[in-house]
mmCIF file of C-alpha atoms in Angstrom:
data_model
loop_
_atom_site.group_PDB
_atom_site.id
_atom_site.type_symbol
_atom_site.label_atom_id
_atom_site.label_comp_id
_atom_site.label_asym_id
_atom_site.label_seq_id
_atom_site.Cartn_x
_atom_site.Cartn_y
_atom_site.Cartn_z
ATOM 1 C CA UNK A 111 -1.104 -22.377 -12.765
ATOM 2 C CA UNK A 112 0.726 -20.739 -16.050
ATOM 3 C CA UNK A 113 4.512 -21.407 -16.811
ATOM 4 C CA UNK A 114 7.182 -20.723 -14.409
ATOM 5 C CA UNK A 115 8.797 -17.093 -14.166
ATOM 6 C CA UNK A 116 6.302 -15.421 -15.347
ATOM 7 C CA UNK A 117 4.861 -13.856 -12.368
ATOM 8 C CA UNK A 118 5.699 -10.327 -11.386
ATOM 9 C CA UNK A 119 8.782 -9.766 -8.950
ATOM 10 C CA UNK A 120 9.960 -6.690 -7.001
ATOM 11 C CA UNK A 121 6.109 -5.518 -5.651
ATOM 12 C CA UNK A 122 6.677 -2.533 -3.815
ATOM 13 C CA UNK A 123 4.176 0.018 -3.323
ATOM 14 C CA UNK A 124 5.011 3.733 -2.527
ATOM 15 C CA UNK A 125 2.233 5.893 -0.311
ATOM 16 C CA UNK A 126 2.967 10.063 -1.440
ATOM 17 C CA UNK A 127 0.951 13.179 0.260
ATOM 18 C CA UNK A 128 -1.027 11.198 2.579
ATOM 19 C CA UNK A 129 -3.617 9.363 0.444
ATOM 20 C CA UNK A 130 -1.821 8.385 -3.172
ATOM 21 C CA UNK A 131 0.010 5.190 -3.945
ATOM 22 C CA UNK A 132 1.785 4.066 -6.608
ATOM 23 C CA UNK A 133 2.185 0.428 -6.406
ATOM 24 C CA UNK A 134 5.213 -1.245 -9.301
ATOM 25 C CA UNK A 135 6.506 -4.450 -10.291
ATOM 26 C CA UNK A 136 8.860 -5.667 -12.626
ATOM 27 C CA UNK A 137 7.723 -8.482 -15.162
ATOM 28 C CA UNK A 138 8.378 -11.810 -14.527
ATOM 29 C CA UNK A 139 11.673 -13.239 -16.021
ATOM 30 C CA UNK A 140 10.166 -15.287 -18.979
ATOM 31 C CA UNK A 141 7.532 -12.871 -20.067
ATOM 32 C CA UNK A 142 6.981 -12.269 -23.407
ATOM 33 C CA UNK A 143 6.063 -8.524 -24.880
ATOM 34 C CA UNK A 144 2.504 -9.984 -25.286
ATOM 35 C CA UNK A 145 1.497 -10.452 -21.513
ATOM 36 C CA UNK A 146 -0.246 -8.554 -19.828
ATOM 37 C CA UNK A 147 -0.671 -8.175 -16.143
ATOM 38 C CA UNK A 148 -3.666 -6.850 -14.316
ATOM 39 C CA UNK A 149 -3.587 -5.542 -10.348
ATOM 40 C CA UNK A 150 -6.304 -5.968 -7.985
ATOM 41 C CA UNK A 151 -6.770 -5.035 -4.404
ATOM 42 C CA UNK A 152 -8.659 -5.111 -1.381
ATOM 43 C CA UNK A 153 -7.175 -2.419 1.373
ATOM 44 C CA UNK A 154 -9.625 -4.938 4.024
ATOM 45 C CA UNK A 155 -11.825 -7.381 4.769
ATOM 46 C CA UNK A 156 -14.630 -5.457 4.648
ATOM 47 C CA UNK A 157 -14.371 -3.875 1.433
ATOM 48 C CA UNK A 158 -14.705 -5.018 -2.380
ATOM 49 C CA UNK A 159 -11.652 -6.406 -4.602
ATOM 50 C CA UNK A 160 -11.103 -2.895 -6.919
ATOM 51 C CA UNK A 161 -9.270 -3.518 -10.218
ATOM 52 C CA UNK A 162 -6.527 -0.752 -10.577
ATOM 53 C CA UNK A 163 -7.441 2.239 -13.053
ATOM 54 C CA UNK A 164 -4.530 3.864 -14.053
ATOM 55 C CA UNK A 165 -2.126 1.351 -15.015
ATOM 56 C CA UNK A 166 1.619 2.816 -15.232
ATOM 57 C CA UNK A 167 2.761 0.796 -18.642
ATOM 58 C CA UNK A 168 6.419 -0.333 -19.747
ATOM 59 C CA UNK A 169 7.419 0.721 -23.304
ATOM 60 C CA UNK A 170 5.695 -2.635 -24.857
ATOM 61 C CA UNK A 171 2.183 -1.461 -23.185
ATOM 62 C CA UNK A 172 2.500 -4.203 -19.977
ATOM 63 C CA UNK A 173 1.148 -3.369 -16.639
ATOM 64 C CA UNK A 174 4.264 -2.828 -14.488
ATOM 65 C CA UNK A 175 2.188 -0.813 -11.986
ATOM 66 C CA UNK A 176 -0.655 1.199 -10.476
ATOM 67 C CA UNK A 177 -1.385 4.738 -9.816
ATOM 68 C CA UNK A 178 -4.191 5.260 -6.383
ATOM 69 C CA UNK A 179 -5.734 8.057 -5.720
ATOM 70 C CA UNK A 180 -7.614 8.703 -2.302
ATOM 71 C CA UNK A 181 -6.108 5.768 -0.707
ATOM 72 C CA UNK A 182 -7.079 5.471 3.170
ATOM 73 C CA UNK A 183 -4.507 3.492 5.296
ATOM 74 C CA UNK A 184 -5.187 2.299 9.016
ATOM 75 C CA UNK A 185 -3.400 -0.507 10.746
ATOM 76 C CA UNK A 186 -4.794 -3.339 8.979
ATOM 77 C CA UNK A 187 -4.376 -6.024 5.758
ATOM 78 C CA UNK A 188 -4.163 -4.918 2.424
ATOM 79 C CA UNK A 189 -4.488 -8.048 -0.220
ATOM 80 C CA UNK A 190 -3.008 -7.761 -3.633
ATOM 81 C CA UNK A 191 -3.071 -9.827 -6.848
ATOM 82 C CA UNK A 192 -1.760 -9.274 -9.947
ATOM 83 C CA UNK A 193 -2.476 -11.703 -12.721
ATOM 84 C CA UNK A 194 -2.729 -11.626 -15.971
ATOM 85 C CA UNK A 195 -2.366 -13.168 -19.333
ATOM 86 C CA UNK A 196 -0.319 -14.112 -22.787
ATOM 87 C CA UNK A 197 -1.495 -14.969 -26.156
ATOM 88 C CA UNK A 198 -4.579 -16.351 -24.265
ATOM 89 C CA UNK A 199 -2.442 -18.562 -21.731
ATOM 90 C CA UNK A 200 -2.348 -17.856 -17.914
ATOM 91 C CA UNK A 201 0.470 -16.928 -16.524
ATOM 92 C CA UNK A 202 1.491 -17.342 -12.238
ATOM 93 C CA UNK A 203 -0.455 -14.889 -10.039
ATOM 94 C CA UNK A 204 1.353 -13.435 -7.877
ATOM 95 C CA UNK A 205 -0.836 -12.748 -3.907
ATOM 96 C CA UNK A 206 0.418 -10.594 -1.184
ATOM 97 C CA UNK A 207 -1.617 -9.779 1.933
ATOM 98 C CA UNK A 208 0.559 -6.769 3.793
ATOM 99 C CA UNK A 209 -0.153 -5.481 7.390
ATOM 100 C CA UNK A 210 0.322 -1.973 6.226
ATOM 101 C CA UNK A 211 1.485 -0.702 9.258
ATOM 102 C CA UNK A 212 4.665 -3.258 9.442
ATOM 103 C CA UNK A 213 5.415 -4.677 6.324
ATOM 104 C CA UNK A 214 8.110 -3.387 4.009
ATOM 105 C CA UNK A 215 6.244 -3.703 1.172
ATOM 106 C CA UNK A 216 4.892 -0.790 1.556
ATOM 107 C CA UNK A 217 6.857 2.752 1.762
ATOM 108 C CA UNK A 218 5.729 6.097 2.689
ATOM 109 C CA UNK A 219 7.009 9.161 1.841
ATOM 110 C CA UNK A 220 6.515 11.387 4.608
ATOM 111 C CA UNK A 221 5.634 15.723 3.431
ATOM 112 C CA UNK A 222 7.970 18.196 5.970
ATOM 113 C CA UNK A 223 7.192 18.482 9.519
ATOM 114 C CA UNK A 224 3.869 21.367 9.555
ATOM 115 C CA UNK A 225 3.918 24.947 10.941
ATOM 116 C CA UNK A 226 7.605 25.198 11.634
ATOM 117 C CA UNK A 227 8.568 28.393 13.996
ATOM 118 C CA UNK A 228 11.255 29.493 14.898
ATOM 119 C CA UNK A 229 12.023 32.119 17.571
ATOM 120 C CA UNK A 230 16.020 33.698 17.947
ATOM 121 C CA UNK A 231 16.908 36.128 20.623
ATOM 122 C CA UNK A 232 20.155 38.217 19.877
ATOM 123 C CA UNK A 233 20.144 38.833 23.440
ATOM 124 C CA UNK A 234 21.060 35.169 24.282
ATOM 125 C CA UNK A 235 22.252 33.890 21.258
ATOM 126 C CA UNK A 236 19.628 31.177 21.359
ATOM 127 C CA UNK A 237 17.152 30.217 19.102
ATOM 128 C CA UNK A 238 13.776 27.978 19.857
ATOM 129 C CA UNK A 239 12.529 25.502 16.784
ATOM 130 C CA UNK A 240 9.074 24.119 17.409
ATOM 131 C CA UNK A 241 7.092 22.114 14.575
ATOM 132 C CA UNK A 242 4.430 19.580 14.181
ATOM 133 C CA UNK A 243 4.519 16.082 12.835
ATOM 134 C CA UNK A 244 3.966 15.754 8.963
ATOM 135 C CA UNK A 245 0.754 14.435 8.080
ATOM 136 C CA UNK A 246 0.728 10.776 7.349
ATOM 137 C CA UNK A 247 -1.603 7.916 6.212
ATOM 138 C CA UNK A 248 -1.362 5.983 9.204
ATOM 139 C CA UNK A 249 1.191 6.732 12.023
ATOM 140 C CA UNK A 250 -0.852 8.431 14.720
ATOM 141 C CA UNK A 251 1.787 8.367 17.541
ATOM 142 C CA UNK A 252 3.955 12.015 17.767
ATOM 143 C CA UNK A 253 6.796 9.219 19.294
ATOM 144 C CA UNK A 254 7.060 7.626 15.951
ATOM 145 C CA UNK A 255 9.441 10.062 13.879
ATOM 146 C CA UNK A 256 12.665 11.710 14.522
ATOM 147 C CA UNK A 257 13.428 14.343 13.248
ATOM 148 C CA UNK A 258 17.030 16.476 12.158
ATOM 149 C CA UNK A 259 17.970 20.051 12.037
ATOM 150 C CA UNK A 260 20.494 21.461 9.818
ATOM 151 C CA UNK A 261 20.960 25.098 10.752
ATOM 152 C CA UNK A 262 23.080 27.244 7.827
ATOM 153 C CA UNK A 263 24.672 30.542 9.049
ATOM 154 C CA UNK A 264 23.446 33.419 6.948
#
């Protein structure tokens, strides 16, 4: 239902410092200042369809995204809608379900690696680097990230 183009396009949602996520859009290509579009999701199955509550808002007051806090990710289906309205007409929904863990859909943006030591003897001219993974919504497995070193002479 509603009149073609106006759904949202370009969903992407962005997971920051473990448990925020800020999800955006872009309005559809025949919206008019006066719609509005409204996000709801439900991060699985088992739990309730939440209306976002801090709407990020384009300079004519639309939705164009959604501001988490607190946000728990495992390897499972997230299912979002955003629909909405104009001058009391529907407009196209737009429905997503992502597997969090694969989809591209969603983006996180991983904090430095933790407790980074480093140990140089002059002796040998060698130095020893040892860290541990950055802390991250969902990846559990240490095999999952790579990592790169850029040493500066000082």
């Amino acid at each position: 239902a509603g009149m073609n183009g106006t759904a949202i396009e370009n969903f992407v949602c962005v997971i920051f410092n473990v448990s925020f996520m800020n999800c955006t859009w872009h309005v559809g290509r025949t919206a008019t200042e006066d719609t509005q579009y409204f996000l709801y999701w439900r991060p699985s199955k088992k739990e309730d369809v939440t209306e976002c509550q801090n709407y990020i808002k384009d300079n004519c007051g639309r939705h164009t995204g959604c501001r988490f806090q607190n946000v728990t990710i495992e390897n499972k289906n997230a299912y979002f809608l955003v629909n909405g309205s104009r001058s009391g007409q529907n407009i196209q929904s737009y429905e997503e379900k992502i597997l969090l863990i694969s989809d591209y859909i969603i983006v996180e943006k991983l904090t430095p690696p933790l407790n980074v030591t480093v140990n140089c003897t002059e002796a040998s001219h060698r130095c020893s680097i040892w860290w541990q993974p950055p802390r991250t919504s969902h990846v559990k497995k240490r095999s999952c990230f790579k990592y790169e070193i850029v040493i500066e002479n000082k």
